[in-house]
């Protein structure tokens, strides 16, 4: 974060209000400056002291009883981003209509920068025509919506309406502080993770890729509005819950089929997965028994990127990764040419599994670009470079 971004955290009345305390805590630890607004109904679920103690900053809930004589304008002007979490159906309806009958609705009307809504409620309320048309009105006005997660709700219904995992809200905040939904409708396929090749029913051959970079790309692309198909093998993290399609393909052969069968309709294909170059020639049906030594015959897998390059349409962009231990730039440039890619991202294998990395972006034209940061930050910058291409 370059400067301490100012987040106005607005909490509506709903059972998920208690989860906003954790959101405030994780935002504070991440270095954001936070002020909080609680609606009258939120005060029935949580106390101002929770937020004041965690954010070390002011909490506001009234237009009339505030030390500031015009709190709605001061708070609207102060915030870089307003985050309404949880957002109630009532507050969204008021904002969609431009009503200003309490502190929060007045702030929303006066604010000139970005607003992120995080709705959480009963599934039938969330899917109601009235609520969906209010969401559309807000989105058409440039507001951002992080859709709820699906699962068991507090009302004992099963469905869409859950407050998202806090880290996903923070990724959305990071995205909308600097980016817009500039990729709406773009169809992108991303692969992630380490191939898993079976030796017998118990043993496998795999590699050290964690899938974090691929998941960060899928997440950042989705938040910018792209329709993301993720093909993933073995990964060490939860998938973002809002992807358009997510398909697990563990082996190089399964990934080949999953990718090639979907490739034609994709505008960008980003091959971030660490695909096995070899697989056992025969997978033993029964568990192999111990002996004094063992040798395994391996055969080459198909190169997915090379096949994609053969079938590539003029409107498609192909992006590859090169994880190396030596001569990183030279090896990556050779792969860029050999596989006929538009962009390759070179990096040292030592950062596999870590949250941060240092990478070099190499395309056919222009100078190699070195960037470093956490993998979400790198994903944003890789996407910016693809947009330029
Ligand atoms: N890749 C692929 N299909 C394979 C192997 C790799 O599509 N069977 C892709 C990877 O997803 C990556 C790029 O090709 O985007 C480069 O992968 P890498 O393993 O670094 O290179 P290889 O071409 O396999 O060459 P080497 O292992 O000799 O470095």
mmCIF file of C-alpha atoms and ligand atoms in Angstrom:
data_model
loop_
_atom_site.group_PDB
_atom_site.id
_atom_site.type_symbol
_atom_site.label_atom_id
_atom_site.label_comp_id
_atom_site.label_asym_id
_atom_site.label_seq_id
_atom_site.Cartn_x
_atom_site.Cartn_y
_atom_site.Cartn_z
ATOM 1 C CA UNK A 1 0.000 0.000 0.000
ATOM 2 C CA UNK A 2 1.571 3.278 -1.048
ATOM 3 C CA UNK A 3 -0.362 5.563 1.298
ATOM 4 C CA UNK A 4 -2.640 4.728 4.176
ATOM 5 C CA UNK A 5 -5.894 4.422 2.260
ATOM 6 C CA UNK A 6 -8.972 5.644 4.104
ATOM 7 C CA UNK A 7 -11.772 3.143 4.398
ATOM 8 C CA UNK A 8 -15.195 4.161 5.705
ATOM 9 C CA UNK A 9 -16.600 0.875 7.013
ATOM 10 C CA UNK A 10 -20.407 1.091 7.125
ATOM 11 C CA UNK A 11 -22.246 -1.630 9.006
ATOM 12 C CA UNK A 12 -25.967 -2.290 8.529
ATOM 13 C CA UNK A 13 -28.302 -4.187 10.846
ATOM 14 C CA UNK A 14 -28.058 -7.919 10.196
ATOM 15 C CA UNK A 15 -26.691 -10.940 12.000
ATOM 16 C CA UNK A 16 -23.462 -10.734 9.940
ATOM 17 C CA UNK A 17 -22.720 -7.371 11.648
ATOM 18 C CA UNK A 18 -20.532 -9.212 14.166
ATOM 19 C CA UNK A 19 -18.311 -10.397 11.301
ATOM 20 C CA UNK A 20 -17.627 -6.753 10.424
ATOM 21 C CA UNK A 21 -15.623 -6.563 13.665
ATOM 22 C CA UNK A 22 -13.186 -9.133 12.257
ATOM 23 C CA UNK A 23 -13.127 -7.222 8.957
ATOM 24 C CA UNK A 24 -12.247 -4.016 10.847
ATOM 25 C CA UNK A 25 -9.515 -5.859 12.741
ATOM 26 C CA UNK A 26 -7.922 -7.396 9.633
ATOM 27 C CA UNK A 27 -8.112 -4.070 7.765
ATOM 28 C CA UNK A 28 -6.428 -2.295 10.668
ATOM 29 C CA UNK A 29 -3.661 -4.909 10.781
ATOM 30 C CA UNK A 30 -3.181 -4.515 7.019
ATOM 31 C CA UNK A 31 -2.450 -0.814 7.628
ATOM 32 C CA UNK A 32 -5.637 0.926 6.507
ATOM 33 C CA UNK A 33 -7.054 3.987 8.227
ATOM 34 C CA UNK A 34 -10.620 3.135 9.161
ATOM 35 C CA UNK A 35 -13.625 5.045 10.417
ATOM 36 C CA UNK A 36 -16.868 3.265 11.107
ATOM 37 C CA UNK A 37 -20.533 4.110 10.570
ATOM 38 C CA UNK A 38 -23.158 1.983 12.311
ATOM 39 C CA UNK A 39 -26.810 2.281 11.324
ATOM 40 C CA UNK A 40 -29.464 2.358 14.046
ATOM 41 C CA UNK A 41 -30.248 -1.300 13.349
ATOM 42 C CA UNK A 42 -26.541 -2.260 13.413
ATOM 43 C CA UNK A 43 -26.431 -0.901 16.997
ATOM 44 C CA UNK A 44 -28.834 -3.700 17.976
ATOM 45 C CA UNK A 45 -26.174 -6.286 16.945
ATOM 46 C CA UNK A 46 -22.815 -4.643 17.716
ATOM 47 C CA UNK A 47 -21.486 -1.881 19.921
ATOM 48 C CA UNK A 48 -19.514 1.225 18.823
ATOM 49 C CA UNK A 49 -16.846 0.332 21.381
ATOM 50 C CA UNK A 50 -15.934 -2.821 19.397
ATOM 51 C CA UNK A 51 -15.000 -0.756 16.360
ATOM 52 C CA UNK A 52 -13.488 2.214 18.238
ATOM 53 C CA UNK A 53 -11.106 -0.098 20.123
ATOM 54 C CA UNK A 54 -10.102 -2.102 17.056
ATOM 55 C CA UNK A 55 -9.699 0.748 14.570
ATOM 56 C CA UNK A 56 -8.340 3.339 17.062
ATOM 57 C CA UNK A 57 -10.642 5.768 15.340
ATOM 58 C CA UNK A 58 -14.089 7.344 15.501
ATOM 59 C CA UNK A 59 -17.433 5.574 15.151
ATOM 60 C CA UNK A 60 -20.512 7.450 13.934
ATOM 61 C CA UNK A 61 -24.173 6.591 13.970
ATOM 62 C CA UNK A 62 -26.221 9.777 13.946
ATOM 63 C CA UNK A 63 -26.666 12.836 11.770
ATOM 64 C CA UNK A 64 -27.652 14.830 14.833
ATOM 65 C CA UNK A 65 -25.592 13.624 17.786
ATOM 66 C CA UNK A 66 -22.043 13.883 16.435
ATOM 67 C CA UNK A 67 -19.162 16.126 17.468
ATOM 68 C CA UNK A 68 -18.964 17.192 13.811
ATOM 69 C CA UNK A 69 -21.853 19.514 12.862
ATOM 70 C CA UNK A 70 -22.045 18.109 9.296
ATOM 71 C CA UNK A 71 -20.848 14.492 9.708
ATOM 72 C CA UNK A 72 -22.294 13.118 6.454
ATOM 73 C CA UNK A 73 -20.281 15.519 4.281
ATOM 74 C CA UNK A 74 -17.060 15.264 6.313
ATOM 75 C CA UNK A 75 -17.149 11.458 6.287
ATOM 76 C CA UNK A 76 -18.109 11.263 2.579
ATOM 77 C CA UNK A 77 -15.195 13.552 1.657
ATOM 78 C CA UNK A 78 -12.737 11.781 3.988
ATOM 79 C CA UNK A 79 -13.153 8.274 2.536
ATOM 80 C CA UNK A 80 -11.152 6.877 -0.393
ATOM 81 C CA UNK A 81 -13.548 3.929 -0.478
ATOM 82 C CA UNK A 82 -16.842 3.272 1.277
ATOM 83 C CA UNK A 83 -17.350 -0.380 2.204
ATOM 84 C CA UNK A 84 -20.871 -1.314 3.262
ATOM 85 C CA UNK A 85 -20.462 -4.673 5.018
ATOM 86 C CA UNK A 86 -22.841 -6.250 5.721
ATOM 87 C CA UNK A 87 -25.136 -4.308 3.406
ATOM 88 C CA UNK A 88 -28.840 -4.706 4.159
ATOM 89 C CA UNK A 89 -31.614 -4.848 1.549
ATOM 90 C CA UNK A 90 -33.092 -1.687 3.074
ATOM 91 C CA UNK A 91 -29.923 0.431 2.789
ATOM 92 C CA UNK A 92 -29.306 -0.763 -0.792
ATOM 93 C CA UNK A 93 -32.899 0.130 -1.746
ATOM 94 C CA UNK A 94 -32.472 3.586 -0.226
ATOM 95 C CA UNK A 95 -29.169 4.152 -2.051
ATOM 96 C CA UNK A 96 -30.640 2.940 -5.342
ATOM 97 C CA UNK A 97 -33.419 5.516 -4.932
ATOM 98 C CA UNK A 98 -31.142 8.299 -3.682
ATOM 99 C CA UNK A 99 -32.904 8.604 -0.315
ATOM 100 C CA UNK A 100 -31.017 10.405 2.462
ATOM 101 C CA UNK A 101 -32.923 9.762 5.685
ATOM 102 C CA UNK A 102 -30.100 8.752 8.033
ATOM 103 C CA UNK A 103 -26.335 9.191 8.390
ATOM 104 C CA UNK A 104 -25.326 6.297 6.100
ATOM 105 C CA UNK A 105 -27.761 7.024 3.257
ATOM 106 C CA UNK A 106 -26.762 10.715 3.366
ATOM 107 C CA UNK A 107 -23.047 9.823 3.203
ATOM 108 C CA UNK A 108 -23.688 7.531 0.225
ATOM 109 C CA UNK A 109 -25.398 10.358 -1.639
ATOM 110 C CA UNK A 110 -22.590 12.836 -0.895
ATOM 111 C CA UNK A 111 -19.632 10.510 -1.617
ATOM 112 C CA UNK A 112 -17.807 11.090 -4.936
ATOM 113 C CA UNK A 113 -15.467 8.082 -5.017
ATOM 114 C CA UNK A 114 -15.935 4.309 -5.039
ATOM 115 C CA UNK A 115 -18.468 2.284 -3.030
ATOM 116 C CA UNK A 116 -18.177 -1.462 -2.384
ATOM 117 C CA UNK A 117 -21.331 -3.277 -1.254
ATOM 118 C CA UNK A 118 -21.081 -6.593 0.571
ATOM 119 C CA UNK A 119 -24.673 -7.847 0.860
ATOM 120 C CA UNK A 120 -25.504 -10.603 3.372
ATOM 121 C CA UNK A 121 -29.047 -11.821 4.037
ATOM 122 C CA UNK A 122 -31.583 -14.612 3.519
ATOM 123 C CA UNK A 123 -31.292 -16.237 0.083
ATOM 124 C CA UNK A 124 -34.869 -15.388 -0.928
ATOM 125 C CA UNK A 125 -34.389 -11.739 0.005
ATOM 126 C CA UNK A 126 -31.098 -11.672 -1.922
ATOM 127 C CA UNK A 127 -32.554 -13.244 -5.062
ATOM 128 C CA UNK A 128 -35.760 -11.154 -4.974
ATOM 129 C CA UNK A 129 -36.465 -9.146 -8.105
ATOM 130 C CA UNK A 130 -36.605 -5.911 -6.116
ATOM 131 C CA UNK A 131 -33.178 -6.423 -4.561
ATOM 132 C CA UNK A 132 -31.574 -7.598 -7.801
ATOM 133 C CA UNK A 133 -32.877 -4.566 -9.670
ATOM 134 C CA UNK A 134 -31.522 -2.282 -6.934
ATOM 135 C CA UNK A 135 -28.123 -4.010 -7.238
ATOM 136 C CA UNK A 136 -28.206 -3.485 -10.986
ATOM 137 C CA UNK A 137 -29.050 0.197 -10.541
ATOM 138 C CA UNK A 138 -26.100 0.605 -8.164
ATOM 139 C CA UNK A 139 -23.752 -1.309 -10.464
ATOM 140 C CA UNK A 140 -24.839 0.791 -13.449
ATOM 141 C CA UNK A 141 -23.935 3.834 -11.388
ATOM 142 C CA UNK A 142 -20.381 2.532 -10.987
ATOM 143 C CA UNK A 143 -20.749 0.975 -7.538
ATOM 144 C CA UNK A 144 -19.040 -2.379 -6.870
ATOM 145 C CA UNK A 145 -20.834 -5.418 -5.483
ATOM 146 C CA UNK A 146 -19.055 -8.377 -3.899
ATOM 147 C CA UNK A 147 -21.670 -11.081 -4.233
ATOM 148 C CA UNK A 148 -22.445 -13.176 -1.146
ATOM 149 C CA UNK A 149 -21.060 -16.661 -0.656
ATOM 150 C CA UNK A 150 -23.264 -19.770 -0.724
ATOM 151 C CA UNK A 151 -23.843 -22.100 2.234
ATOM 152 C CA UNK A 152 -25.835 -22.520 5.435
ATOM 153 C CA UNK A 153 -27.309 -19.139 6.411
ATOM 154 C CA UNK A 154 -28.097 -17.847 9.901
ATOM 155 C CA UNK A 155 -31.817 -18.183 9.086
ATOM 156 C CA UNK A 156 -31.169 -21.952 8.548
ATOM 157 C CA UNK A 157 -31.771 -21.677 4.812
ATOM 158 C CA UNK A 158 -29.119 -23.108 2.479
ATOM 159 C CA UNK A 159 -28.155 -20.806 -0.406
ATOM 160 C CA UNK A 160 -26.572 -17.565 -1.530
ATOM 161 C CA UNK A 161 -26.493 -14.866 1.125
ATOM 162 C CA UNK A 162 -23.495 -15.542 3.365
ATOM 163 C CA UNK A 163 -21.051 -12.824 4.416
ATOM 164 C CA UNK A 164 -17.873 -13.577 2.375
ATOM 165 C CA UNK A 165 -14.636 -14.775 3.991
ATOM 166 C CA UNK A 166 -12.913 -11.623 5.297
ATOM 167 C CA UNK A 167 -9.745 -12.096 3.143
ATOM 168 C CA UNK A 168 -11.937 -12.042 0.019
ATOM 169 C CA UNK A 169 -13.460 -8.706 1.120
ATOM 170 C CA UNK A 170 -9.958 -7.320 1.618
ATOM 171 C CA UNK A 171 -8.922 -8.463 -1.890
ATOM 172 C CA UNK A 172 -12.011 -6.666 -3.258
ATOM 173 C CA UNK A 173 -11.072 -3.524 -1.307
ATOM 174 C CA UNK A 174 -7.515 -3.678 -2.682
ATOM 175 C CA UNK A 175 -8.892 -4.095 -6.182
ATOM 176 C CA UNK A 176 -11.404 -1.236 -6.089
ATOM 177 C CA UNK A 177 -9.032 1.238 -4.421
ATOM 178 C CA UNK A 178 -6.967 1.220 -7.614
ATOM 179 C CA UNK A 179 -8.855 -0.638 -10.352
ATOM 180 C CA UNK A 180 -12.275 -0.586 -11.981
ATOM 181 C CA UNK A 181 -14.347 -3.335 -13.622
ATOM 182 C CA UNK A 182 -12.563 -2.698 -16.908
ATOM 183 C CA UNK A 183 -12.692 -6.356 -18.026
ATOM 184 C CA UNK A 184 -16.470 -6.946 -17.915
ATOM 185 C CA UNK A 185 -17.404 -9.724 -20.354
ATOM 186 C CA UNK A 186 -13.820 -10.739 -21.176
ATOM 187 C CA UNK A 187 -13.489 -14.516 -21.281
ATOM 188 C CA UNK A 188 -10.282 -15.691 -19.650
ATOM 189 C CA UNK A 189 -8.979 -19.145 -18.788
ATOM 190 C CA UNK A 190 -6.384 -19.508 -16.032
ATOM 191 C CA UNK A 191 -4.629 -22.711 -14.984
ATOM 192 C CA UNK A 192 -3.126 -23.136 -11.520
ATOM 193 C CA UNK A 193 -1.365 -25.604 -9.282
ATOM 194 C CA UNK A 194 0.852 -28.670 -9.461
ATOM 195 C CA UNK A 195 0.157 -31.695 -11.682
ATOM 196 C CA UNK A 196 -0.421 -34.968 -9.900
ATOM 197 C CA UNK A 197 0.686 -38.095 -11.798
ATOM 198 C CA UNK A 198 -0.283 -41.449 -10.334
ATOM 199 C CA UNK A 199 2.261 -44.272 -9.927
ATOM 200 C CA UNK A 200 -0.109 -46.677 -8.182
ATOM 201 C CA UNK A 201 -3.324 -46.227 -6.125
ATOM 202 C CA UNK A 202 -1.264 -44.693 -3.286
ATOM 203 C CA UNK A 203 1.819 -43.017 -4.788
ATOM 204 C CA UNK A 204 1.994 -39.881 -6.874
ATOM 205 C CA UNK A 205 4.558 -37.645 -8.529
ATOM 206 C CA UNK A 206 3.952 -33.926 -8.122
ATOM 207 C CA UNK A 207 5.908 -30.655 -7.750
ATOM 208 C CA UNK A 208 6.262 -27.696 -5.406
ATOM 209 C CA UNK A 209 3.779 -25.315 -7.055
ATOM 210 C CA UNK A 210 1.151 -24.054 -4.555
ATOM 211 C CA UNK A 211 -1.220 -22.523 -7.126
ATOM 212 C CA UNK A 212 -1.147 -19.167 -5.281
ATOM 213 C CA UNK A 213 -0.123 -17.149 -8.347
ATOM 214 C CA UNK A 214 -2.821 -18.715 -10.531
ATOM 215 C CA UNK A 215 -5.493 -18.182 -7.872
ATOM 216 C CA UNK A 216 -4.395 -14.548 -7.457
ATOM 217 C CA UNK A 217 -4.749 -14.050 -11.209
ATOM 218 C CA UNK A 218 -8.191 -15.683 -11.245
ATOM 219 C CA UNK A 219 -9.273 -13.530 -8.294
ATOM 220 C CA UNK A 220 -7.929 -10.228 -9.677
ATOM 221 C CA UNK A 221 -9.445 -10.909 -13.117
ATOM 222 C CA UNK A 222 -12.871 -11.730 -11.635
ATOM 223 C CA UNK A 223 -12.877 -8.600 -9.470
ATOM 224 C CA UNK A 224 -12.194 -6.580 -12.633
ATOM 225 C CA UNK A 225 -15.284 -8.158 -14.184
ATOM 226 C CA UNK A 226 -13.781 -10.901 -16.390
ATOM 227 C CA UNK A 227 -15.576 -14.245 -16.800
ATOM 228 C CA UNK A 228 -12.931 -16.561 -15.408
ATOM 229 C CA UNK A 229 -12.634 -20.294 -16.035
ATOM 230 C CA UNK A 230 -10.094 -21.779 -13.647
ATOM 231 C CA UNK A 231 -8.596 -25.179 -14.406
ATOM 232 C CA UNK A 232 -6.711 -26.258 -11.315
ATOM 233 C CA UNK A 233 -4.687 -29.246 -10.198
ATOM 234 C CA UNK A 234 -3.247 -29.570 -6.681
ATOM 235 C CA UNK A 235 -3.502 -26.234 -4.824
ATOM 236 C CA UNK A 236 -2.795 -25.175 -1.258
ATOM 237 C CA UNK A 237 -5.524 -22.525 -0.812
ATOM 238 C CA UNK A 238 -9.308 -22.176 -0.976
ATOM 239 C CA UNK A 239 -10.651 -21.132 -4.373
ATOM 240 C CA UNK A 240 -12.272 -17.708 -4.654
ATOM 241 C CA UNK A 241 -16.011 -18.533 -4.449
ATOM 242 C CA UNK A 242 -17.105 -16.172 -7.241
ATOM 243 C CA UNK A 243 -15.387 -17.645 -10.317
ATOM 244 C CA UNK A 244 -17.511 -18.254 -13.417
ATOM 245 C CA UNK A 245 -16.293 -21.872 -13.692
ATOM 246 C CA UNK A 246 -13.783 -23.934 -11.719
ATOM 247 C CA UNK A 247 -12.753 -27.409 -12.858
ATOM 248 C CA UNK A 248 -10.255 -29.679 -11.174
ATOM 249 C CA UNK A 249 -7.888 -31.537 -13.532
ATOM 250 C CA UNK A 250 -5.163 -33.256 -11.568
ATOM 251 C CA UNK A 251 -2.955 -34.919 -14.179
ATOM 252 C CA UNK A 252 -1.261 -33.330 -17.202
ATOM 253 C CA UNK A 253 -3.544 -35.389 -19.446
ATOM 254 C CA UNK A 254 -6.730 -34.258 -17.619
ATOM 255 C CA UNK A 255 -5.545 -30.666 -17.769
ATOM 256 C CA UNK A 256 -4.802 -31.004 -21.475
ATOM 257 C CA UNK A 257 -8.370 -32.133 -22.117
ATOM 258 C CA UNK A 258 -9.999 -29.550 -19.821
ATOM 259 C CA UNK A 259 -8.014 -26.685 -21.370
ATOM 260 C CA UNK A 260 -8.156 -27.674 -25.031
ATOM 261 C CA UNK A 261 -11.910 -28.386 -24.959
ATOM 262 C CA UNK A 262 -12.622 -24.849 -23.667
ATOM 263 C CA UNK A 263 -9.871 -22.912 -25.426
ATOM 264 C CA UNK A 264 -11.645 -21.782 -28.565
ATOM 265 C CA UNK A 265 -14.059 -19.365 -26.856
ATOM 266 C CA UNK A 266 -11.356 -17.785 -24.644
ATOM 267 C CA UNK A 267 -9.826 -14.371 -25.358
ATOM 268 C CA UNK A 268 -6.911 -14.802 -22.957
ATOM 269 C CA UNK A 269 -5.370 -18.063 -21.768
ATOM 270 C CA UNK A 270 -2.923 -17.837 -18.874
ATOM 271 C CA UNK A 271 -1.037 -21.097 -18.258
ATOM 272 C CA UNK A 272 0.172 -20.672 -14.704
ATOM 273 C CA UNK A 273 -0.046 -24.367 -13.731
ATOM 274 C CA UNK A 274 3.170 -26.329 -13.222
ATOM 275 C CA UNK A 275 2.343 -29.114 -15.647
ATOM 276 C CA UNK A 276 4.296 -32.391 -15.439
ATOM 277 C CA UNK A 277 6.578 -33.005 -18.405
ATOM 278 C CA UNK A 278 6.586 -36.778 -17.783
ATOM 279 C CA UNK A 279 4.125 -39.307 -16.441
ATOM 280 C CA UNK A 280 4.580 -42.982 -15.519
ATOM 281 C CA UNK A 281 4.123 -45.146 -18.625
ATOM 282 C CA UNK A 282 1.987 -47.604 -16.673
ATOM 283 C CA UNK A 283 -0.124 -46.831 -13.591
ATOM 284 C CA UNK A 284 -0.058 -49.956 -11.420
ATOM 285 C CA UNK A 285 -3.548 -51.156 -10.536
ATOM 286 C CA UNK A 286 -2.405 -52.532 -7.180
ATOM 287 C CA UNK A 287 -0.075 -50.989 -4.641
ATOM 288 C CA UNK A 288 3.545 -51.677 -5.628
ATOM 289 C CA UNK A 289 5.442 -53.842 -3.150
ATOM 290 C CA UNK A 290 8.778 -52.967 -1.610
ATOM 291 C CA UNK A 291 11.962 -54.443 -3.137
ATOM 292 C CA UNK A 292 15.666 -53.625 -2.985
ATOM 293 C CA UNK A 293 15.301 -51.047 -5.773
ATOM 294 C CA UNK A 294 12.779 -49.758 -8.232
ATOM 295 C CA UNK A 295 12.852 -48.069 -11.603
ATOM 296 C CA UNK A 296 9.976 -46.266 -13.208
ATOM 297 C CA UNK A 297 9.521 -45.827 -16.944
ATOM 298 C CA UNK A 298 8.216 -42.339 -17.759
ATOM 299 C CA UNK A 299 6.756 -40.994 -20.984
ATOM 300 C CA UNK A 300 6.460 -37.369 -22.096
ATOM 301 C CA UNK A 301 3.125 -35.571 -21.579
ATOM 302 C CA UNK A 302 1.618 -33.312 -24.213
ATOM 303 C CA UNK A 303 2.649 -29.660 -24.062
ATOM 304 C CA UNK A 304 -0.634 -27.798 -23.589
ATOM 305 C CA UNK A 305 0.739 -24.350 -24.436
ATOM 306 C CA UNK A 306 2.441 -25.575 -27.601
ATOM 307 C CA UNK A 307 -0.862 -27.148 -28.692
ATOM 308 C CA UNK A 308 -2.776 -23.943 -27.857
ATOM 309 C CA UNK A 309 -0.285 -21.964 -29.949
ATOM 310 C CA UNK A 310 -0.982 -24.201 -32.966
ATOM 311 C CA UNK A 311 -4.728 -23.588 -32.661
ATOM 312 C CA UNK A 312 -4.484 -19.935 -31.625
ATOM 313 C CA UNK A 313 -6.831 -17.422 -33.273
ATOM 314 C CA UNK A 314 -5.659 -13.911 -34.131
ATOM 315 C CA UNK A 315 -7.825 -12.415 -31.339
ATOM 316 C CA UNK A 316 -6.452 -14.703 -28.642
ATOM 317 C CA UNK A 317 -3.575 -13.904 -26.275
ATOM 318 C CA UNK A 318 -1.472 -16.735 -24.842
ATOM 319 C CA UNK A 319 0.463 -16.158 -21.650
ATOM 320 C CA UNK A 320 2.916 -18.644 -20.138
ATOM 321 C CA UNK A 321 5.058 -18.913 -17.041
ATOM 322 C CA UNK A 322 8.653 -20.047 -16.773
ATOM 323 C CA UNK A 323 9.890 -21.139 -13.371
ATOM 324 C CA UNK A 324 13.645 -21.606 -13.565
ATOM 325 C CA UNK A 325 16.701 -22.135 -11.391
ATOM 326 C CA UNK A 326 19.314 -20.562 -13.708
ATOM 327 C CA UNK A 327 19.603 -18.331 -16.786
ATOM 328 C CA UNK A 328 16.057 -17.235 -16.010
ATOM 329 C CA UNK A 329 15.622 -14.542 -18.661
ATOM 330 C CA UNK A 330 17.356 -16.506 -21.438
ATOM 331 C CA UNK A 331 15.362 -19.674 -20.720
ATOM 332 C CA UNK A 332 12.074 -17.789 -20.506
ATOM 333 C CA UNK A 333 12.743 -15.879 -23.740
ATOM 334 C CA UNK A 334 13.455 -19.171 -25.487
ATOM 335 C CA UNK A 335 10.074 -20.541 -24.276
ATOM 336 C CA UNK A 336 8.313 -17.344 -25.409
ATOM 337 C CA UNK A 337 9.633 -17.894 -28.947
ATOM 338 C CA UNK A 338 9.384 -21.674 -29.044
ATOM 339 C CA UNK A 339 5.772 -21.744 -27.777
ATOM 340 C CA UNK A 340 4.790 -18.610 -29.771
ATOM 341 C CA UNK A 341 3.467 -16.763 -26.705
ATOM 342 C CA UNK A 342 2.379 -13.127 -26.357
ATOM 343 C CA UNK A 343 3.827 -12.822 -22.869
ATOM 344 C CA UNK A 344 5.891 -14.984 -20.527
ATOM 345 C CA UNK A 345 6.396 -14.435 -16.825
ATOM 346 C CA UNK A 346 9.810 -15.565 -15.650
ATOM 347 C CA UNK A 347 10.608 -16.272 -12.029
ATOM 348 C CA UNK A 348 12.963 -18.185 -9.799
ATOM 349 C CA UNK A 349 11.665 -21.476 -8.412
ATOM 350 C CA UNK A 350 12.843 -20.545 -4.894
ATOM 351 C CA UNK A 351 9.613 -18.555 -4.357
ATOM 352 C CA UNK A 352 7.245 -21.460 -5.093
ATOM 353 C CA UNK A 353 4.638 -21.638 -2.331
ATOM 354 C CA UNK A 354 5.470 -18.202 -0.902
ATOM 355 C CA UNK A 355 3.022 -15.267 -0.773
ATOM 356 C CA UNK A 356 5.408 -12.876 -2.542
ATOM 357 C CA UNK A 357 7.635 -13.156 -5.572
ATOM 358 C CA UNK A 358 9.947 -11.226 -7.900
ATOM 359 C CA UNK A 359 9.107 -11.749 -11.566
ATOM 360 C CA UNK A 360 10.098 -10.521 -15.013
ATOM 361 C CA UNK A 361 7.505 -9.929 -17.732
ATOM 362 C CA UNK A 362 8.859 -10.634 -21.223
ATOM 363 C CA UNK A 363 6.937 -10.028 -24.435
ATOM 364 C CA UNK A 364 8.019 -10.048 -28.072
ATOM 365 C CA UNK A 365 8.257 -6.266 -28.134
ATOM 366 C CA UNK A 366 9.473 -3.917 -25.425
ATOM 367 C CA UNK A 367 11.987 -4.321 -22.641
ATOM 368 C CA UNK A 368 11.667 -7.007 -19.941
ATOM 369 C CA UNK A 369 9.911 -5.532 -16.910
ATOM 370 C CA UNK A 370 10.941 -6.520 -13.376
ATOM 371 C CA UNK A 371 8.303 -6.363 -10.654
ATOM 372 C CA UNK A 372 8.001 -7.656 -7.128
ATOM 373 C CA UNK A 373 5.331 -7.788 -4.466
ATOM 374 C CA UNK A 374 2.719 -10.084 -3.034
ATOM 375 C CA UNK A 375 1.050 -12.374 -5.541
ATOM 376 C CA UNK A 376 -2.220 -10.380 -5.702
ATOM 377 C CA UNK A 377 -0.241 -7.236 -6.447
ATOM 378 C CA UNK A 378 1.764 -9.087 -9.113
ATOM 379 C CA UNK A 379 -1.489 -10.421 -10.609
ATOM 380 C CA UNK A 380 -2.806 -6.844 -10.948
ATOM 381 C CA UNK A 381 0.348 -5.771 -12.750
ATOM 382 C CA UNK A 382 0.430 -8.819 -15.027
ATOM 383 C CA UNK A 383 -3.190 -8.068 -16.008
ATOM 384 C CA UNK A 384 -2.312 -4.407 -16.697
ATOM 385 C CA UNK A 385 0.443 -5.621 -19.034
ATOM 386 C CA UNK A 386 -1.908 -8.027 -20.831
ATOM 387 C CA UNK A 387 -4.404 -5.173 -21.286
ATOM 388 C CA UNK A 388 -1.607 -3.163 -22.970
ATOM 389 C CA UNK A 389 -0.902 -6.073 -25.338
HETATM 390 N N1 LIG B 1 3.309 -26.158 -19.968
HETATM 391 C C1 LIG B 1 2.272 -26.728 -20.675
HETATM 392 N N2 LIG B 1 2.250 -28.081 -20.862
HETATM 393 C C2 LIG B 1 3.232 -28.866 -20.391
HETATM 394 C C3 LIG B 1 4.322 -28.285 -19.700
HETATM 395 C C4 LIG B 1 4.326 -26.921 -19.501
HETATM 396 O O1 LIG B 1 1.372 -26.019 -21.111
HETATM 397 N N3 LIG B 1 3.166 -30.177 -20.585
HETATM 398 C C5 LIG B 1 3.321 -24.698 -19.800
HETATM 399 C C6 LIG B 1 3.376 -24.241 -18.356
HETATM 400 O O2 LIG B 1 2.072 -24.081 -17.817
HETATM 401 C C7 LIG B 1 4.107 -22.903 -18.453
HETATM 402 C C8 LIG B 1 5.006 -23.080 -19.656
HETATM 403 O O3 LIG B 1 4.462 -24.193 -20.395
HETATM 404 O O4 LIG B 1 3.224 -21.849 -18.731
HETATM 405 C C9 LIG B 1 6.453 -23.367 -19.341
HETATM 406 O O5 LIG B 1 6.522 -24.476 -18.484
HETATM 407 P P1 LIG B 1 7.915 -24.977 -17.907
HETATM 408 O O6 LIG B 1 7.676 -26.215 -17.101
HETATM 409 O O7 LIG B 1 8.654 -23.843 -17.299
HETATM 410 O O8 LIG B 1 8.693 -25.314 -19.242
HETATM 411 P P2 LIG B 1 8.741 -26.552 -20.143
HETATM 412 O O9 LIG B 1 8.228 -26.142 -21.479
HETATM 413 O O10 LIG B 1 8.091 -27.723 -19.497
HETATM 414 O O11 LIG B 1 10.325 -26.746 -20.255
HETATM 415 P P3 LIG B 1 11.403 -27.204 -19.114
HETATM 416 O O12 LIG B 1 10.661 -28.082 -18.148
HETATM 417 O O13 LIG B 1 12.425 -27.926 -19.906
HETATM 418 O O14 LIG B 1 11.927 -25.956 -18.481
#
